[in-house]
Amino acid sequence: MNQQSTAGIHSIAEYLPARVATVGELHQRGLLRGSPETLKSFGFDTVHLAGEESNIDMAIASAEKVLEESDIDRDDIGMILYAAALNSSSTLWDGASAGPVLQLDSVPDLFKYPASVLQTELDLPNASVVGINQLGCASIFAALRMAKALIVTEDDLKAVLCVSADKFPAGRHRDLAYNLVSDGACATIVRRGDSRNRIVACTQVTKGALWDSEAIENEIIAAYFPTATALVERTLAKAGLEMDDISLVIPHNVSLRSWEILGRLIGCPPERIYTENIARVGHTIASDNLLNLRRATEAGWIEKGDYLLLFTFGYGSNWACMVVQH
């Protein structure tokens, strides 16, 4: 295989706010719709809560970390892909109001973009920027897919910085569709010719008719498992693999019960699904999979040459799947 026509996830970093709250504490503060007992039975325990930190603060922190830990020259970063799940995270935050600056009474604010702030704050003069959203939790998968495609097609593009950050609205219920939401950010460098976490196959399914998630939550839940199963099968076929070839599934941190069900449907035993972070971190919206990939690697769950399957679902509604080779 021509190394110049491949791209790999070279390095990964995360940022999780220092403030941690248990399920019980969230309940006491009125931040849960359901019972803490139910959420605990789904595998959740603690989440991270951003205080003064904005989405851009968390994005910068995770990106600085990945650049410091990487051996890549900052001048080699030719593109920044900023992927946000929440619409509010696709804009900047006003410290005075602790909310997004996207206000219709201030037209200039409509032209302020997190990706541009990232480029200048990280001192990446050679990087152009693109913002990715409207895919919910699948936003970072779209960034990785685009990064690989750009590297393969543009001969002068050596590396792409992909960053995702989401801050949940203050005072809102954090249990959403049987999941518990945490604030956080992740960053990764996708590099040309890198054999580490080589991106083998990417797939995505969008069912736009399910866009109104609050009004048709039951329909979304009904579509979730059959669509997820079909997409995993399609991704494996695209990669020329079977589930038995997959050493580890790197999931999004949704209900442990949902992964028990999906694991059975795709023929993957529980011990080959990395669910260690569900209780400790909760669902960081778009950052889960990269956070889990880093943690699983550090914990020794993955060996060189292993095939890994990453899967996520985003309100909107988008299912995304990817196979990488470590």
Coordinates of C-alpha atoms in Angstrom, one line a residue:
M1 CA 0.0 0.0 0.0
N2 CA 1.2 3.5 -0.9
Q3 CA 1.8 5.2 2.4
Q4 CA 1.2 8.6 0.8
S5 CA -2.3 7.6 0.0
T6 CA -3.2 6.7 3.6
A7 CA -3.9 8.7 6.7
G8 CA -3.7 7.8 10.4
I9 CA -4.9 9.2 13.7
H10 CA -1.4 10.2 14.9
S11 CA -2.2 11.4 18.4
I12 CA -5.1 12.2 20.7
A13 CA -5.7 14.5 23.6
E14 CA -8.7 15.4 25.8
Y15 CA -9.8 18.1 28.1
L16 CA -12.3 17.4 30.9
P17 CA -13.3 20.1 33.4
A18 CA -11.9 19.6 36.9
R19 CA -15.4 19.9 38.4
V20 CA -17.0 16.4 38.8
A21 CA -20.6 15.7 39.9
T22 CA -22.1 12.4 40.8
V23 CA -25.5 11.2 39.7
G24 CA -26.8 11.9 43.2
E25 CA -25.5 15.4 43.2
L26 CA -27.0 16.2 39.9
H27 CA -30.4 15.0 41.2
Q28 CA -30.1 17.2 44.3
R29 CA -29.4 20.2 42.1
G30 CA -32.4 19.5 40.0
L31 CA -30.4 18.7 36.9
L32 CA -32.1 15.3 36.2
R33 CA -35.5 14.5 34.8
G34 CA -35.3 10.9 35.7
S35 CA -34.3 9.0 38.8
P36 CA -30.6 8.6 39.8
E37 CA -31.3 4.9 40.4
T38 CA -32.3 4.4 36.8
L39 CA -29.2 6.2 35.5
K40 CA -27.0 4.2 37.7
S41 CA -28.6 1.0 36.4
F42 CA -27.7 2.3 32.9
G43 CA -24.0 2.4 34.0
F44 CA -23.6 6.1 34.8
D45 CA -21.9 7.5 37.9
T46 CA -20.1 10.8 37.4
V47 CA -19.8 13.6 34.8
H48 CA -17.6 16.7 34.3
L49 CA -19.1 20.1 34.5
A50 CA -17.7 23.2 32.9
G51 CA -17.8 26.4 35.0
E52 CA -16.2 29.5 33.6
E53 CA -14.7 27.5 30.8
S54 CA -16.4 28.0 27.4
N55 CA -16.4 25.6 24.5
I56 CA -13.5 27.5 22.9
D57 CA -11.5 27.3 26.1
M58 CA -11.9 23.6 26.2
A59 CA -11.1 23.2 22.5
I60 CA -7.9 25.2 22.9
A61 CA -6.8 23.2 25.9
S62 CA -7.2 19.9 24.2
A63 CA -5.6 21.1 21.0
E64 CA -2.6 22.6 22.9
K65 CA -2.2 19.2 24.6
V66 CA -2.2 17.2 21.4
L67 CA 0.3 19.6 19.8
E68 CA 2.6 19.4 22.8
E69 CA 2.5 15.6 22.9
S70 CA 3.0 15.2 19.2
D71 CA 6.3 15.3 17.3
I72 CA 4.7 17.2 14.4
D73 CA 5.8 20.7 13.5
R74 CA 3.0 23.3 13.9
D75 CA 3.9 24.6 10.4
D76 CA 2.9 21.2 9.0
I77 CA -0.7 21.6 10.2
G78 CA -2.5 22.6 7.0
M79 CA -6.1 22.4 8.1
I80 CA -8.2 22.8 11.3
L81 CA -11.6 21.0 11.4
Y82 CA -13.6 22.3 14.3
A83 CA -16.5 19.9 14.9
A84 CA -19.3 20.7 17.4
A85 CA -22.4 18.7 18.2
L86 CA -24.4 21.5 19.9
N87 CA -25.4 24.6 17.8
S88 CA -24.3 26.7 20.8
S89 CA -20.8 25.2 20.6
S90 CA -20.5 26.2 17.0
T91 CA -20.2 29.8 18.0
L92 CA -18.2 31.8 20.6
W93 CA -19.4 32.4 24.2
D94 CA -20.0 35.7 25.8
G95 CA -18.4 35.8 29.3
A96 CA -20.8 38.4 30.5
S97 CA -23.9 36.5 29.7
A98 CA -22.3 33.0 30.0
G99 CA -24.1 32.1 26.7
P100 CA -23.5 32.0 23.0
V101 CA -22.8 35.2 21.1
L102 CA -25.1 34.2 18.3
Q103 CA -27.6 37.0 18.9
L104 CA -29.7 38.5 16.1
D105 CA -29.4 42.0 17.6
S106 CA -25.6 42.0 16.9
V107 CA -24.9 41.3 13.2
P108 CA -21.0 41.4 13.6
D109 CA -21.3 38.6 16.2
L110 CA -22.7 36.3 13.4
F111 CA -19.3 36.4 11.8
K112 CA -17.3 35.3 14.8
Y113 CA -16.1 31.7 14.5
P114 CA -14.4 29.3 17.0
A115 CA -12.2 27.8 14.2
S116 CA -10.6 31.1 13.5
V117 CA -9.9 31.7 17.2
L118 CA -8.3 28.3 17.4
Q119 CA -6.0 29.0 14.4
T120 CA -4.7 32.2 15.9
E121 CA -4.5 31.1 19.6
L122 CA -2.7 27.9 18.6
D123 CA -0.3 29.8 16.3
L124 CA -1.0 27.7 13.2
P125 CA -0.3 30.2 10.4
N126 CA -0.4 27.6 7.6
A127 CA -3.8 26.1 8.6
S128 CA -7.0 27.0 6.9
V129 CA -10.2 26.3 8.8
V130 CA -13.5 24.6 8.4
G131 CA -16.4 24.3 10.9
I132 CA -18.4 21.1 11.0
N133 CA -21.7 20.8 12.8
Q134 CA -25.4 19.6 12.4
L135 CA -24.4 16.0 12.9
G136 CA -24.8 15.9 16.7
C137 CA -22.4 13.4 18.3
A138 CA -21.2 12.2 14.9
S139 CA -19.5 15.6 14.1
I140 CA -16.0 14.4 15.0
F141 CA -16.5 11.3 12.7
A142 CA -17.3 13.7 9.8
A143 CA -14.1 15.6 10.7
L144 CA -12.0 12.5 10.6
R145 CA -13.6 11.4 7.3
M146 CA -12.9 14.8 5.8
A147 CA -9.4 14.9 7.1
K148 CA -8.5 11.6 5.4
A149 CA -10.2 12.6 2.2
L150 CA -8.3 15.9 2.1
I151 CA -5.0 14.3 2.8
V152 CA -5.5 11.7 0.1
T153 CA -6.5 14.2 -2.5
E154 CA -4.3 17.2 -1.7
D155 CA -0.6 16.4 -2.2
D156 CA 0.7 19.3 -0.1
L157 CA -1.5 18.6 2.9
K158 CA 0.6 16.9 5.6
A159 CA -1.6 17.0 8.6
V160 CA -5.1 18.0 9.8
L161 CA -6.0 19.1 13.3
C162 CA -9.5 17.9 14.3
V163 CA -11.0 19.4 17.4
S164 CA -14.4 18.9 19.1
A165 CA -15.8 20.7 22.1
D166 CA -19.2 20.9 23.7
K167 CA -20.5 22.7 26.7
F168 CA -24.0 21.8 27.8
P169 CA -26.4 24.7 28.6
A170 CA -26.3 25.7 32.3
G171 CA -29.2 24.7 34.4
R172 CA -30.6 22.2 31.9
H173 CA -31.4 18.5 32.6
R174 CA -28.4 16.4 31.8
D175 CA -30.2 13.1 31.2
L176 CA -31.1 13.1 27.6
A177 CA -32.6 10.0 25.8
Y178 CA -31.5 7.7 28.6
N179 CA -28.0 9.1 28.6
L180 CA -26.0 11.4 31.0
V181 CA -24.2 14.4 29.4
S182 CA -20.8 15.6 30.4
D183 CA -18.9 18.7 29.2
G184 CA -15.5 18.1 27.5
A185 CA -13.3 18.4 24.4
C186 CA -10.9 16.3 22.4
A187 CA -8.3 16.9 19.7
T188 CA -6.5 14.7 17.3
I189 CA -3.9 15.0 14.5
V190 CA -4.6 13.1 11.3
R191 CA -1.3 12.7 9.4
R192 CA -0.4 11.6 5.9
G193 CA 1.2 8.2 5.7
D194 CA 0.9 7.5 9.4
S195 CA 0.4 3.8 10.1
R196 CA -0.8 4.4 13.7
N197 CA -4.6 4.1 13.8
R198 CA -4.8 4.0 10.0
I199 CA -8.2 5.0 8.8
V200 CA -9.5 2.0 6.8
A201 CA -13.2 2.7 6.2
C202 CA -15.7 5.4 7.1
T203 CA -19.5 5.3 6.7
Q204 CA -22.4 7.5 7.7
V205 CA -26.2 7.3 7.5
T206 CA -28.5 10.3 7.8
K207 CA -32.2 10.0 8.4
G208 CA -33.2 13.6 8.1
A209 CA -36.9 12.8 8.8
L210 CA -35.9 12.3 12.4
W211 CA -34.6 15.8 12.8
D212 CA -37.1 16.9 15.5
S213 CA -35.6 14.7 18.3
E214 CA -37.7 16.1 21.1
A215 CA -41.0 15.5 19.3
I216 CA -40.3 12.0 18.0
E217 CA -37.9 10.5 20.6
N218 CA -39.7 7.2 20.5
E219 CA -39.3 6.9 16.8
I220 CA -35.6 7.6 17.0
I221 CA -35.1 5.0 19.7
A222 CA -37.0 2.5 17.5
A223 CA -34.7 3.3 14.5
Y224 CA -31.5 3.3 16.5
F225 CA -30.7 -0.5 16.8
P226 CA -31.6 -1.7 13.3
T227 CA -29.9 1.3 11.7
A228 CA -26.8 0.8 13.8
T229 CA -26.6 -2.9 13.1
A230 CA -26.9 -2.3 9.3
L231 CA -24.3 0.4 9.4
V232 CA -21.7 -1.7 11.3
E233 CA -22.2 -4.5 8.8
R234 CA -21.8 -2.1 5.9
T235 CA -18.6 -0.6 7.4
L236 CA -17.1 -4.1 8.0
A237 CA -17.9 -5.0 4.4
K238 CA -16.3 -1.8 3.1
A239 CA -13.2 -2.6 5.1
G240 CA -13.2 -6.2 3.9
L241 CA -13.5 -7.5 7.4
E242 CA -15.8 -9.5 9.7
M243 CA -16.7 -8.8 13.3
D244 CA -14.3 -11.6 14.3
D245 CA -11.5 -9.5 12.9
I246 CA -12.3 -6.6 15.2
S247 CA -10.1 -6.7 18.4
L248 CA -12.0 -4.0 20.1
V249 CA -15.1 -1.8 19.7
I250 CA -14.5 1.8 20.7
P251 CA -18.0 3.1 21.6
H252 CA -19.7 6.4 22.4
N253 CA -20.5 6.6 26.1
V254 CA -24.2 6.1 26.0
S255 CA -26.2 3.7 28.2
L256 CA -24.3 0.5 29.0
R257 CA -27.6 -1.4 28.5
S258 CA -27.8 -0.1 24.9
W259 CA -24.3 -1.4 24.2
E260 CA -25.2 -4.8 25.7
I261 CA -28.1 -4.9 23.2
L262 CA -26.1 -3.6 20.2
G263 CA -23.2 -5.9 21.0
R264 CA -25.5 -8.9 20.7
L265 CA -27.0 -7.6 17.5
I266 CA -23.5 -7.2 15.8
G267 CA -22.1 -10.4 17.2
C268 CA -19.5 -8.7 19.5
P269 CA -19.1 -10.1 23.1
P270 CA -19.0 -7.5 26.0
E271 CA -15.3 -8.1 26.7
R272 CA -14.5 -6.7 23.3
I273 CA -16.4 -3.4 23.9
Y274 CA -14.5 -0.7 25.8
T275 CA -17.1 0.6 28.2
E276 CA -14.8 1.6 31.1
N277 CA -15.4 5.3 30.7
I278 CA -19.2 5.3 30.7
A279 CA -19.4 5.4 34.6
R280 CA -16.3 7.6 35.0
V281 CA -16.9 10.3 32.4
G282 CA -20.5 10.0 31.1
H283 CA -21.4 11.1 27.5
T284 CA -19.2 13.9 26.3
I285 CA -21.4 14.2 23.2
A286 CA -18.9 14.2 20.2
S287 CA -15.7 13.5 22.1
D288 CA -16.4 10.1 23.5
N289 CA -14.8 7.9 20.9
L290 CA -11.4 9.6 20.7
L291 CA -11.3 9.9 24.5
N292 CA -12.0 6.2 24.7
L293 CA -9.4 5.3 22.0
R294 CA -6.7 7.1 23.9
R295 CA -7.7 5.6 27.3
A296 CA -7.9 2.0 25.8
T297 CA -4.5 2.4 24.2
E298 CA -2.9 3.7 27.5
A299 CA -4.5 0.9 29.4
G300 CA -3.0 -1.8 27.2
W301 CA -6.2 -3.0 25.6
I302 CA -4.9 -2.5 22.1
E303 CA -1.9 -4.0 20.3
K304 CA -0.2 -2.9 17.1
G305 CA -2.0 -4.2 14.0
D306 CA -5.4 -4.6 15.8
Y307 CA -8.5 -3.6 13.9
L308 CA -10.8 -1.3 15.9
L309 CA -14.4 -0.4 15.2
L310 CA -15.6 3.0 16.3
F311 CA -19.3 3.8 16.3
T312 CA -21.5 6.7 17.3
F313 CA -25.0 8.2 16.9
G314 CA -25.9 11.8 16.7
Y315 CA -29.3 13.5 17.1
G316 CA -30.2 14.9 13.8
S317 CA -30.2 12.0 13.1
N318 CA -26.9 10.5 12.0
W319 CA -25.2 7.2 12.6
A320 CA -21.5 7.0 11.9
C321 CA -19.0 4.1 11.9
M322 CA -15.3 3.8 11.3
V323 CA -12.6 1.0 11.1
V324 CA -9.0 1.9 12.0
Q325 CA -6.0 -0.3 12.3
H326 CA -3.8 0.4 15.3

